[in-house]
Amino acid sequence: MNRIRRISDLLVNIWMRAGLYFLLALPVLIGVGLYWKAAPIIGGHSLRDLLFSRQWFPMKGEFGFMPFIYSSAYVTVLAFILSAPLCLFAAIYLTQFGKHRLLQVMLPVIDILAGIPSVVYGVWGVLVIVPAVAEYVAPLFGVASSGYSLLSGGIVLAVMCIPYMLNMLIEVFQTIPVGMKEASLSLGATHWEMVKHVIIRKGFPGILSAFGLGIAKAFGETIAVLMVVGNTLDISVSPFSPGYPLPALIANNYGEMMSIPDYDSALMFAALLLFVIILIINLFFRYFIHQTEKI
Amino acid sequence: MRTWKVWEQQLARGISFLAAYSVIFILLFLLFVVFSKGLKALSWETIFSLPKGGYYFGGEGGILNAIVGSFYLSVGATILAVIIGVPAALFINVQLIRLKRTQNTIRYLLDALWGIPSIVYGAFGFTLMLLLGLHASLLAGIITVALLITPILVRAFDEVLKTIPVELQEASFSLGSTKTETALRVIFKQGLAGFITALLLAFGRGIGDAASVLFTAGYTDNIPVTLDEPVATLPLSIFFQLSSPIEEVRERAYAAAVVLTFFILLISVSARFLSKRYAKNIIK
């Protein structure tokens, strides 16, 4: 009996270790796997050419990722500008000014909305945002636009990020000790002064992290953006012109990537680029969160 | 001075009030649009029949292939994720209970893994698929989605496990049980509510994700019978049909979006309900 117990203990222990080690090795495996597939293109071109060249002619073997990186950055920044202040103020209202009941109702709702698949946000974007941009917003600025544009991509991304960032911000604000708030109020500060000088200041690392992780999420989002952004190769300053972010490039061309030489390795390079950028952003901002959680 | 203070307070309050309610409004509006557009196009035929000839040009049929396909894919991936993830989560909370630093580092890495976008998992799954000599199939899709949802499952389960007091483990050890017995019979049972939440969370992510299966699962009008057949999924079915120039096909994409949203809402709500129910077994 004892032997069976000991052996099963050993076996389960190995199984547990294997599971954990596999998970911890996963980021390395992903990095190595993608690098392995992207190696032909990294070997054949200089990294500066790949990242900063605007020449994208896969048929001629020219792969400049600048237009894609530009579009990705454009929609991400746009999404951030649109959603970050909104989320910050909404989180302040829900945790500081609003009734406690409202927060209790909203928390599960936000949680559930964060789980809605991105393709549904994409459907909404096609139904609402694209026509709205084409018919109302673009004419307002005297521009003609099909609606499938960087602006639409940014708006849809912003809406997708709202539940995600709001959730994190509420968590950050809830960890601030009540005593601190009371101390500030007892010195005669108004509610808003308390928010300004205590909540924002004390929660600053958390707020920064929530924003950072929101950016990372927006940067890597694929399907919803792909559906509304137009997917045209172009570097344009106007938000009403179409763009072509990195994830959309990968998703759109998987069908034909085997038929053109080096094309598959170019797409894997795009995936590697996304992976590295997002992993770095994540590791950086998660570090903040973990530092604050430990205290 | 005093009036400025009050005025500023009123303004800030107003702005944040507006922000909170516009967020609520936007999200409700989103659900309203998706449901109102989709429910009009939804019919029993859409849900319960396979695509028939000329379906993608507005012919007869439905999206049963995608519904069942998504279900198969997500169930398979969740099983795989449980096999890898549950022991890992238990290991963190039983064997490593004294090593706070190691625990925190592991959690930190897993959190970072959670943030990797699904298209990267898709590209990696594709690389893996070539390496293993697979082609786009249910199996390749299951493996890719499993990689995507395992970190989610582990962290969600771990969040509950880490609240279990150490004394409970000590009591179990003092009665002579091994670490495995403690992990499986005491800690797992104590964290059962968390396990169910984590399971459903991972399952929901698996059903809803499109970018990871784009390369690896293929697409088909039939329901797969074996693991090496391609499989259709709901998100991709929505995506493909929405890009059609034919109005009737796009209508079906709206209907499929309602079906998907409904499943996701059902999963979230039942996760909440079940975790409350199983929380009764917890020793406090």
Coordinates of C-alpha atoms in Angstrom, one line a residue:
Chain A
M1 CA 0.0 0.0 0.0
N2 CA 2.7 2.4 1.0
R3 CA 4.7 1.7 -2.1
I4 CA 1.7 2.4 -4.4
R5 CA 1.2 5.6 -2.6
R6 CA 4.8 6.6 -3.0
I7 CA 4.9 5.7 -6.7
S8 CA 1.7 7.6 -7.4
D9 CA 3.1 10.5 -5.5
L10 CA 6.2 10.4 -7.6
L11 CA 4.3 10.1 -10.9
V12 CA 1.8 12.9 -10.2
N13 CA 4.7 15.0 -9.1
I14 CA 6.5 14.5 -12.4
W15 CA 3.3 15.3 -14.3
M16 CA 2.8 18.5 -12.3
R17 CA 6.4 19.6 -12.9
A18 CA 6.1 18.8 -16.6
G19 CA 3.0 20.9 -17.0
L20 CA 4.5 23.8 -15.2
Y21 CA 7.9 23.6 -17.0
F22 CA 6.1 23.4 -20.3
L23 CA 4.1 26.5 -19.6
L24 CA 7.2 28.4 -18.5
A25 CA 9.1 27.3 -21.6
L26 CA 6.2 28.3 -23.9
P27 CA 7.3 31.9 -24.5
V28 CA 10.8 30.7 -25.4
L29 CA 9.3 28.0 -27.6
I30 CA 7.2 30.6 -29.4
G31 CA 10.1 32.9 -29.9
V32 CA 12.4 30.2 -31.2
G33 CA 9.8 28.6 -33.4
L34 CA 8.9 32.0 -35.0
Y35 CA 12.5 32.9 -35.3
W36 CA 13.3 29.6 -37.0
K37 CA 10.6 30.2 -39.6
A38 CA 11.6 33.9 -40.1
A39 CA 15.3 33.2 -40.3
P40 CA 15.5 33.1 -44.2
I41 CA 14.2 36.7 -44.4
I42 CA 16.2 38.0 -41.5
G43 CA 19.3 36.4 -43.1
G44 CA 18.6 37.8 -46.5
H45 CA 17.8 41.4 -45.5
S46 CA 19.2 43.8 -43.0
L47 CA 17.0 44.4 -40.0
R48 CA 17.0 48.1 -40.8
D49 CA 15.6 47.5 -44.2
L50 CA 12.9 45.2 -42.9
L51 CA 11.7 47.6 -40.2
F52 CA 12.1 50.9 -42.0
S53 CA 11.8 50.3 -45.7
R54 CA 8.5 51.3 -47.4
Q55 CA 9.0 48.9 -50.3
W56 CA 6.6 46.0 -50.0
F57 CA 6.8 43.9 -53.2
P58 CA 6.7 40.2 -52.1
M59 CA 6.9 39.1 -55.8
K60 CA 10.2 41.0 -56.2
G61 CA 11.5 39.8 -52.9
E62 CA 11.3 43.3 -51.3
F63 CA 9.9 43.2 -47.8
G64 CA 9.6 46.6 -46.0
F65 CA 7.4 46.5 -43.0
M66 CA 7.2 50.2 -42.4
P67 CA 3.6 50.7 -43.8
F68 CA 2.3 47.9 -41.5
I69 CA 4.2 49.1 -38.4
Y70 CA 2.9 52.6 -39.1
S71 CA -0.7 51.5 -39.5
S72 CA -0.5 49.4 -36.3
A73 CA 1.0 52.2 -34.3
Y74 CA -1.6 54.7 -35.8
V75 CA -4.7 52.6 -34.8
T76 CA -3.2 51.8 -31.4
V77 CA -2.5 55.4 -30.6
L78 CA -5.9 56.4 -31.8
A79 CA -7.6 53.7 -29.7
F80 CA -5.6 54.8 -26.7
I81 CA -6.5 58.5 -27.1
L82 CA -10.1 57.6 -27.4
S83 CA -10.4 55.1 -24.6
A84 CA -7.9 56.0 -21.9
P85 CA -9.4 59.2 -20.6
L86 CA -12.9 57.8 -20.9
C87 CA -11.9 54.7 -18.9
L88 CA -10.0 56.7 -16.3
F89 CA -12.9 59.0 -15.6
A90 CA -15.4 56.2 -15.7
A91 CA -13.3 54.2 -13.2
I92 CA -13.1 57.3 -10.9
Y93 CA -16.8 57.8 -11.1
L94 CA -17.6 54.1 -10.4
T95 CA -15.3 53.8 -7.4
Q96 CA -15.3 57.3 -5.9
F97 CA -18.4 59.3 -6.8
G98 CA -21.1 56.8 -7.8
K99 CA -23.3 54.7 -5.5
H100 CA -21.8 51.4 -4.4
R101 CA -24.7 49.6 -5.9
L102 CA -23.8 50.8 -9.4
L103 CA -20.3 49.5 -9.0
Q104 CA -21.6 46.1 -7.9
V105 CA -23.9 45.9 -10.9
M106 CA -21.2 47.1 -13.3
L107 CA -18.4 44.8 -12.2
P108 CA -19.9 41.5 -13.5
V109 CA -21.2 43.3 -16.6
I110 CA -17.8 44.7 -17.5
D111 CA -16.3 41.2 -16.8
I112 CA -18.8 39.6 -19.1
L113 CA -18.3 42.2 -21.8
A114 CA -14.5 41.6 -21.6
G115 CA -15.2 38.1 -22.7
I116 CA -17.1 38.9 -25.9
P117 CA -15.1 37.7 -28.9
S118 CA -13.4 40.3 -31.0
V119 CA -15.2 39.2 -34.1
V120 CA -18.5 40.4 -32.6
Y121 CA -16.9 43.8 -32.0
G122 CA -15.9 43.6 -35.7
V123 CA -19.4 43.0 -36.7
W124 CA -20.5 46.0 -34.7
G125 CA -17.8 48.1 -36.3
V126 CA -19.0 47.1 -39.8
L127 CA -22.6 47.8 -38.9
V128 CA -22.2 51.0 -37.0
I129 CA -18.8 52.6 -37.2
V130 CA -17.9 52.2 -40.8
P131 CA -21.2 53.7 -42.2
A132 CA -21.0 56.4 -39.5
V133 CA -17.5 57.4 -40.6
A134 CA -18.4 57.3 -44.3
E135 CA -21.6 59.3 -44.0
Y136 CA -21.2 61.7 -41.1
V137 CA -17.7 62.0 -39.8
A138 CA -15.7 62.2 -43.0
P139 CA -18.1 64.7 -44.8
L140 CA -17.9 66.8 -41.6
F141 CA -14.2 67.3 -42.4
G142 CA -14.9 67.6 -46.1
V143 CA -13.2 64.3 -47.0
A144 CA -14.6 61.4 -48.9
S145 CA -14.1 58.0 -47.3
S146 CA -15.4 54.6 -47.7
G147 CA -15.5 54.3 -44.0
Y148 CA -13.1 51.4 -43.9
S149 CA -10.3 53.5 -42.4
L150 CA -7.8 53.9 -39.7
L151 CA -10.3 55.9 -37.7
S152 CA -12.8 53.1 -37.8
G153 CA -10.1 50.7 -36.7
G154 CA -9.1 53.0 -33.8
I155 CA -12.7 53.4 -32.7
V156 CA -13.5 49.7 -32.7
L157 CA -10.2 49.0 -30.9
A158 CA -11.0 51.7 -28.3
V159 CA -14.4 50.1 -27.6
M160 CA -12.8 46.7 -27.3
C161 CA -10.2 48.0 -24.8
I162 CA -12.8 49.7 -22.6
P163 CA -13.9 46.7 -20.6
Y164 CA -10.4 45.4 -20.3
M165 CA -8.8 48.7 -19.1
L166 CA -11.8 49.7 -17.0
N167 CA -11.6 46.4 -15.1
M168 CA -7.9 46.9 -14.3
L169 CA -8.4 50.6 -13.3
I170 CA -11.3 49.7 -10.9
E171 CA -9.1 47.1 -9.3
V172 CA -6.2 49.6 -8.9
F173 CA -8.5 52.2 -7.3
Q174 CA -10.0 49.6 -4.9
T175 CA -6.6 48.7 -3.5
I176 CA -6.0 52.2 -2.2
P177 CA -6.5 52.2 1.6
V178 CA -9.7 53.9 2.8
G179 CA -7.6 55.5 5.6
M180 CA -5.7 57.5 3.2
K181 CA -8.8 58.9 1.5
E182 CA -10.3 59.7 4.9
A183 CA -7.2 61.5 6.0
S184 CA -7.3 63.7 3.0
L185 CA -11.0 64.4 3.3
S186 CA -10.6 65.2 7.0
L187 CA -8.1 67.9 6.2
G188 CA -10.8 69.7 4.2
A189 CA -10.1 68.5 0.7
T190 CA -13.1 68.2 -1.6
H191 CA -13.8 64.8 -3.1
W192 CA -12.1 65.8 -6.3
E193 CA -9.0 67.1 -4.6
M194 CA -8.8 63.8 -2.7
V195 CA -9.1 61.9 -6.1
K196 CA -6.5 64.2 -7.6
H197 CA -3.9 64.1 -4.8
V198 CA -4.5 60.7 -3.3
I199 CA -6.2 58.3 -5.7
I200 CA -4.4 59.3 -8.8
R201 CA -1.0 59.7 -7.1
K202 CA -1.1 56.5 -5.1
G203 CA -2.6 54.5 -8.0
F204 CA -0.2 56.0 -10.6
P205 CA 1.9 52.9 -11.3
G206 CA -1.4 50.9 -11.5
I207 CA -3.0 53.4 -13.9
L208 CA 0.2 53.4 -16.0
S209 CA 0.1 49.6 -16.2
A210 CA -3.5 49.4 -17.1
F211 CA -2.9 51.9 -19.9
G212 CA 0.2 50.0 -21.0
L213 CA -1.5 46.6 -21.1
G214 CA -4.5 48.2 -22.9
I215 CA -2.0 49.4 -25.6
A216 CA -0.5 46.0 -25.9
K217 CA -3.9 44.4 -26.3
A218 CA -4.8 46.9 -29.0
F219 CA -1.6 46.4 -30.8
G220 CA -2.0 42.7 -31.2
E221 CA -5.8 42.6 -31.9
T222 CA -6.5 41.0 -35.2
I223 CA -9.9 40.1 -36.5
A224 CA -11.9 43.2 -35.3
V225 CA -9.4 45.6 -36.9
L226 CA -9.0 43.5 -40.0
M227 CA -12.7 43.8 -40.6
V228 CA -12.9 47.6 -40.5
V229 CA -9.5 49.1 -41.4
G230 CA -9.6 48.6 -45.2
N231 CA -6.4 46.7 -45.6
T232 CA -4.7 48.9 -48.2
L233 CA -1.0 49.5 -48.3
D234 CA -0.5 53.2 -47.7
I235 CA 1.2 55.5 -45.4
S236 CA -1.2 58.4 -44.9
V237 CA -1.6 61.0 -42.1
S238 CA -5.4 61.2 -42.6
P239 CA -7.4 59.0 -40.2
F240 CA -10.0 58.7 -43.0
S241 CA -7.7 56.7 -45.3
P242 CA -7.4 52.9 -45.0
G243 CA -4.5 51.2 -43.3
Y244 CA -3.0 47.8 -43.0
P245 CA -1.8 46.8 -39.5
L246 CA 0.6 44.0 -38.8
P247 CA -1.9 41.4 -37.5
A248 CA -4.1 42.0 -40.4
L249 CA -1.2 41.4 -42.8
I250 CA -0.6 38.0 -41.2
A251 CA -4.3 37.0 -41.1
N252 CA -5.0 38.2 -44.6
N253 CA -2.3 36.4 -46.5
Y254 CA -2.0 33.0 -44.9
G255 CA -3.7 31.5 -48.0
E256 CA -1.1 32.6 -50.5
M257 CA 2.0 32.6 -48.4
M258 CA 3.2 29.3 -49.7
S259 CA 3.1 30.3 -53.3
I260 CA 5.6 33.2 -53.2
P261 CA 9.2 32.6 -52.1
D262 CA 10.1 34.0 -48.7
Y263 CA 6.6 35.3 -48.2
D264 CA 5.8 32.8 -45.5
S265 CA 9.0 33.7 -43.7
A266 CA 8.1 37.4 -44.0
L267 CA 4.7 36.7 -42.3
M268 CA 6.4 34.8 -39.6
F269 CA 8.7 37.8 -39.1
A270 CA 5.7 40.0 -38.7
A271 CA 4.4 37.5 -36.0
L272 CA 7.8 37.5 -34.3
L273 CA 7.8 41.3 -34.3
L274 CA 4.4 41.4 -32.7
F275 CA 5.4 38.8 -30.2
V276 CA 8.6 40.6 -29.1
I277 CA 7.0 44.0 -28.9
I278 CA 4.0 42.8 -26.9
L279 CA 6.0 40.5 -24.7
I280 CA 8.3 43.4 -23.7
I281 CA 5.3 45.8 -23.0
N282 CA 3.7 43.0 -21.0
L283 CA 6.7 42.1 -18.9
F284 CA 7.4 45.8 -18.3
F285 CA 4.0 46.8 -17.0
R286 CA 3.2 43.5 -15.3
Y287 CA 6.3 44.1 -13.2
F288 CA 4.7 47.3 -11.9
I289 CA 1.5 45.5 -11.0
H290 CA 3.3 42.7 -9.3
Q291 CA 5.4 45.1 -7.3
T292 CA 2.3 46.9 -6.0
E293 CA 0.4 43.7 -5.3
K294 CA 3.2 42.4 -3.1
I295 CA 2.9 45.2 -0.7
Chain B
M1 CA -11.0 80.4 -3.5
R2 CA -13.7 78.3 -1.9
T3 CA -16.1 78.7 -4.8
W4 CA -13.4 77.6 -7.3
K5 CA -12.8 74.5 -5.2
V6 CA -16.5 73.7 -5.3
W7 CA -16.8 74.5 -8.9
E8 CA -13.9 72.3 -9.8
Q9 CA -15.4 69.5 -7.8
Q10 CA -18.7 69.8 -9.6
L11 CA -17.0 69.9 -13.0
A12 CA -14.9 66.8 -12.3
R13 CA -17.9 65.0 -11.0
G14 CA -19.8 65.9 -14.1
I15 CA -17.1 64.8 -16.4
S16 CA -16.6 61.4 -14.7
F17 CA -20.4 60.9 -14.5
L18 CA -20.6 61.5 -18.2
A19 CA -17.7 59.1 -18.9
A20 CA -19.1 56.3 -16.8
Y21 CA -22.5 56.5 -18.4
S22 CA -21.2 56.9 -21.9
V23 CA -19.1 53.7 -21.4
I24 CA -22.2 51.9 -20.2
F25 CA -24.2 53.3 -23.1
I26 CA -21.6 52.3 -25.7
L27 CA -21.4 48.8 -24.4
L28 CA -25.2 48.4 -24.2
F29 CA -25.6 49.9 -27.7
L30 CA -23.1 47.4 -29.0
L31 CA -25.1 44.5 -27.6
F32 CA -28.3 46.0 -28.8
V33 CA -27.1 46.5 -32.4
V34 CA -25.7 42.9 -32.6
F35 CA -28.8 41.4 -31.2
S36 CA -31.3 43.4 -33.1
K37 CA -29.6 42.9 -36.5
G38 CA -28.9 39.2 -35.8
L39 CA -32.2 38.2 -34.4
K40 CA -34.0 39.4 -37.5
A41 CA -31.8 37.1 -39.6
L42 CA -31.9 34.2 -37.2
S43 CA -34.0 31.1 -38.0
W44 CA -34.2 27.5 -36.9
E45 CA -32.8 26.6 -40.3
T46 CA -29.7 28.7 -39.7
I47 CA -28.9 26.9 -36.5
F48 CA -29.8 23.4 -37.3
S49 CA -28.7 22.8 -40.9
L50 CA -25.4 22.4 -42.7
P51 CA -24.6 24.7 -45.6
K52 CA -26.1 23.4 -48.8
G53 CA -25.1 23.9 -52.5
G54 CA -24.7 27.6 -53.3
Y55 CA -24.9 28.6 -49.7
Y56 CA -22.3 31.2 -50.0
F57 CA -24.2 32.8 -52.9
G58 CA -27.3 33.1 -50.8
G59 CA -28.5 29.5 -51.1
E60 CA -30.2 27.3 -48.5
G61 CA -28.6 26.0 -45.4
G62 CA -27.2 27.1 -42.0
I63 CA -24.2 27.3 -39.8
L64 CA -24.5 24.0 -37.9
N65 CA -21.0 23.0 -39.2
A66 CA -19.5 26.1 -37.5
I67 CA -21.5 25.7 -34.2
V68 CA -20.6 22.0 -33.8
G69 CA -17.0 22.7 -35.1
S70 CA -16.4 25.4 -32.5
F71 CA -17.8 23.2 -29.8
Y72 CA -15.6 20.3 -30.7
L73 CA -12.5 22.5 -31.0
S74 CA -13.1 24.2 -27.8
V75 CA -13.9 21.1 -25.8
G76 CA -10.8 19.4 -27.1
A77 CA -8.6 22.4 -26.3
T78 CA -10.1 22.7 -22.8
I79 CA -9.4 19.1 -22.1
L80 CA -5.8 19.5 -23.2
A81 CA -5.5 22.7 -21.2
V82 CA -6.8 20.9 -18.1
I83 CA -4.3 18.1 -18.5
I84 CA -1.4 20.6 -18.7
G85 CA -2.8 23.4 -16.6
V86 CA -4.4 21.9 -13.5
P87 CA -1.3 20.0 -12.3
A88 CA 0.7 23.1 -13.0
A89 CA -1.6 25.3 -10.9
L90 CA -1.7 22.7 -8.1
F91 CA 2.1 22.5 -8.2
I92 CA 2.5 26.2 -7.7
N93 CA 0.2 26.2 -4.7
V94 CA 1.3 23.0 -3.0
Q95 CA 4.9 22.1 -3.7
L96 CA 6.0 25.7 -4.0
I97 CA 3.9 27.1 -1.0
R98 CA 7.0 28.1 1.0
L99 CA 8.8 29.7 -2.0
K100 CA 6.9 33.0 -2.2
R101 CA 9.4 34.5 -4.6
T102 CA 9.3 31.6 -7.0
Q103 CA 5.5 31.7 -6.9
N104 CA 5.5 35.4 -7.7
T105 CA 7.9 35.0 -10.6
I106 CA 5.9 32.2 -12.1
R107 CA 2.7 34.2 -11.8
Y108 CA 4.4 37.2 -13.4
L109 CA 5.6 35.1 -16.4
L110 CA 2.1 33.5 -16.8
D111 CA 0.5 36.9 -16.7
A112 CA 2.8 38.1 -19.5
L113 CA 1.9 35.0 -21.5
W114 CA -1.8 35.8 -21.1
G115 CA -1.2 39.1 -23.0
I116 CA 0.3 37.5 -26.1
P117 CA -2.2 38.1 -28.9
S118 CA -3.9 35.1 -30.5
I119 CA -2.5 35.8 -34.0
V120 CA 0.9 35.0 -32.6
Y121 CA -0.3 31.8 -31.2
G122 CA -1.8 31.1 -34.6
A123 CA 1.4 31.7 -36.4
F124 CA 3.3 29.6 -33.8
G125 CA 0.7 26.8 -34.1
F126 CA 1.2 26.9 -37.8
T127 CA 5.0 26.4 -37.4
L128 CA 4.3 23.6 -35.0
M129 CA 1.9 22.0 -37.4
L130 CA 4.5 22.0 -40.2
L131 CA 7.1 20.6 -37.7
L132 CA 4.8 17.8 -36.7
G133 CA 3.8 17.1 -40.3
L134 CA 0.1 17.9 -39.7
H135 CA -2.2 19.8 -42.0
A136 CA -4.9 22.2 -41.1
S137 CA -7.2 20.0 -39.1
L138 CA -9.2 19.7 -35.9
L139 CA -6.2 18.3 -34.1
A140 CA -3.9 21.2 -35.1
G141 CA -6.6 23.7 -34.1
I142 CA -7.1 22.0 -30.8
I143 CA -3.4 22.1 -30.0
T144 CA -3.1 25.8 -31.0
V145 CA -6.2 26.9 -29.0
A146 CA -5.0 24.8 -26.0
L147 CA -1.7 26.7 -26.0
L148 CA -3.7 30.0 -26.0
I149 CA -6.1 29.1 -23.2
T150 CA -3.8 27.1 -20.8
P151 CA -2.2 30.2 -19.3
I152 CA -5.6 31.7 -18.8
L153 CA -6.9 28.5 -17.1
V154 CA -3.8 28.3 -14.9
R155 CA -3.9 31.9 -13.7
A156 CA -7.7 31.9 -13.1
F157 CA -7.5 28.7 -11.1
D158 CA -4.4 29.9 -9.3
E159 CA -6.1 33.1 -8.2
V160 CA -8.5 31.0 -6.2
L161 CA -6.0 28.4 -5.0
K162 CA -3.7 31.1 -3.5
T163 CA -6.4 32.2 -1.1
I164 CA -6.5 28.8 0.6
P165 CA -4.9 29.0 4.0
V166 CA -1.6 27.1 4.5
E167 CA -3.0 25.6 7.7
L168 CA -5.3 23.4 5.7
Q169 CA -2.3 21.8 3.9
E170 CA -0.5 21.5 7.2
A171 CA -3.4 19.6 8.7
S172 CA -3.5 17.3 5.7
F173 CA 0.3 16.6 6.0
S174 CA 0.1 16.0 9.7
L175 CA -2.5 13.3 9.1
G176 CA 0.2 11.5 7.0
S177 CA -1.0 12.3 3.4
T178 CA 1.5 12.8 0.6
K179 CA 1.8 16.0 -1.3
T180 CA -0.1 14.5 -4.2
E181 CA -2.9 13.4 -2.0
T182 CA -3.0 16.8 -0.4
A183 CA -3.0 18.5 -3.8
L184 CA -5.7 16.4 -5.4
R185 CA -8.0 15.6 -2.4
V186 CA -7.7 18.7 -0.3
I187 CA -6.6 21.7 -2.4
F188 CA -8.3 20.7 -5.6
K189 CA -11.6 20.1 -3.8
Q190 CA -11.2 23.4 -1.9
G191 CA -10.6 25.2 -5.1
L192 CA -13.4 23.5 -7.1
A193 CA -15.4 26.7 -7.5
G194 CA -12.4 28.4 -8.9
F195 CA -11.6 25.4 -11.2
I196 CA -15.1 25.6 -12.7
T197 CA -14.8 29.4 -13.3
A198 CA -11.4 28.9 -14.8
L199 CA -12.6 26.0 -17.0
L200 CA -15.5 28.0 -18.4
L201 CA -13.4 31.1 -18.9
A202 CA -10.9 29.1 -20.9
F203 CA -13.7 27.4 -22.8
G204 CA -15.3 30.7 -23.7
R205 CA -12.0 32.1 -24.9
G206 CA -11.6 29.0 -27.0
I207 CA -15.0 29.4 -28.7
G208 CA -14.6 33.0 -29.4
D209 CA -11.1 33.1 -30.8
A210 CA -10.7 33.5 -34.5
A211 CA -7.1 34.6 -35.2
S212 CA -5.5 31.5 -33.7
V213 CA -7.5 29.0 -35.8
L214 CA -7.3 30.9 -39.0
F215 CA -4.1 29.1 -40.0
T216 CA -4.5 25.8 -38.2
A217 CA -8.1 24.6 -38.3
G218 CA -9.0 25.1 -42.0
Y219 CA -12.6 25.5 -42.9
T220 CA -15.2 23.0 -44.1
D221 CA -18.9 22.7 -44.8
N222 CA -19.1 19.4 -43.0
I223 CA -18.9 18.3 -39.4
P224 CA -15.6 16.6 -38.8
V225 CA -15.7 12.9 -37.8
T226 CA -12.0 12.3 -37.1
L227 CA -9.2 14.5 -35.7
D228 CA -7.4 15.0 -38.9
E229 CA -10.3 16.6 -40.8
P230 CA -10.5 20.4 -41.1
V231 CA -13.1 22.1 -39.0
A232 CA -15.2 25.2 -39.3
T233 CA -15.5 27.6 -36.4
L234 CA -18.2 30.2 -35.5
P235 CA -15.9 33.3 -35.5
L236 CA -14.4 32.4 -38.8
S237 CA -17.8 31.7 -40.3
I238 CA -18.9 35.1 -39.2
F239 CA -15.8 36.7 -40.6
F240 CA -16.0 34.9 -44.0
Q241 CA -19.7 35.5 -44.5
L242 CA -19.4 39.2 -43.6
S243 CA -16.9 39.8 -46.3
S244 CA -19.4 38.5 -48.9
P245 CA -20.8 41.1 -51.3
I246 CA -24.2 39.3 -51.2
E247 CA -26.7 40.8 -48.7
E248 CA -28.3 37.5 -47.7
V249 CA -24.9 36.0 -46.8
R250 CA -24.0 39.0 -44.7
E251 CA -27.4 38.6 -42.9
R252 CA -26.3 35.1 -41.9
A253 CA -23.1 36.5 -40.5
Y254 CA -25.2 38.7 -38.2
A255 CA -27.2 35.7 -37.2
A256 CA -24.0 33.7 -36.5
A257 CA -22.7 36.7 -34.4
V258 CA -25.9 36.5 -32.2
V259 CA -25.4 32.7 -31.7
L260 CA -21.8 33.3 -30.7
T261 CA -22.6 36.2 -28.4
F262 CA -25.4 34.2 -26.8
F263 CA -23.0 31.2 -26.1
I264 CA -20.4 33.5 -24.6
L265 CA -23.0 35.2 -22.4
L266 CA -24.4 31.8 -21.4
I267 CA -21.0 30.6 -20.4
S268 CA -20.1 33.7 -18.4
V269 CA -23.4 33.7 -16.5
S270 CA -23.3 29.9 -15.8
A271 CA -19.7 30.3 -14.6
R272 CA -20.9 32.8 -12.1
F273 CA -23.8 30.7 -11.0
L274 CA -21.8 27.5 -10.7
S275 CA -19.0 29.0 -8.8
K276 CA -21.4 30.3 -6.3
R277 CA -23.0 26.9 -6.0
Y278 CA -19.8 25.0 -5.5
A279 CA -18.5 27.5 -3.1
K280 CA -20.7 25.8 -0.5
N281 CA -18.3 22.9 -0.2
I282 CA -15.4 25.1 0.9
I283 CA -14.1 24.7 4.5
K284 CA -13.7 28.1 6.0

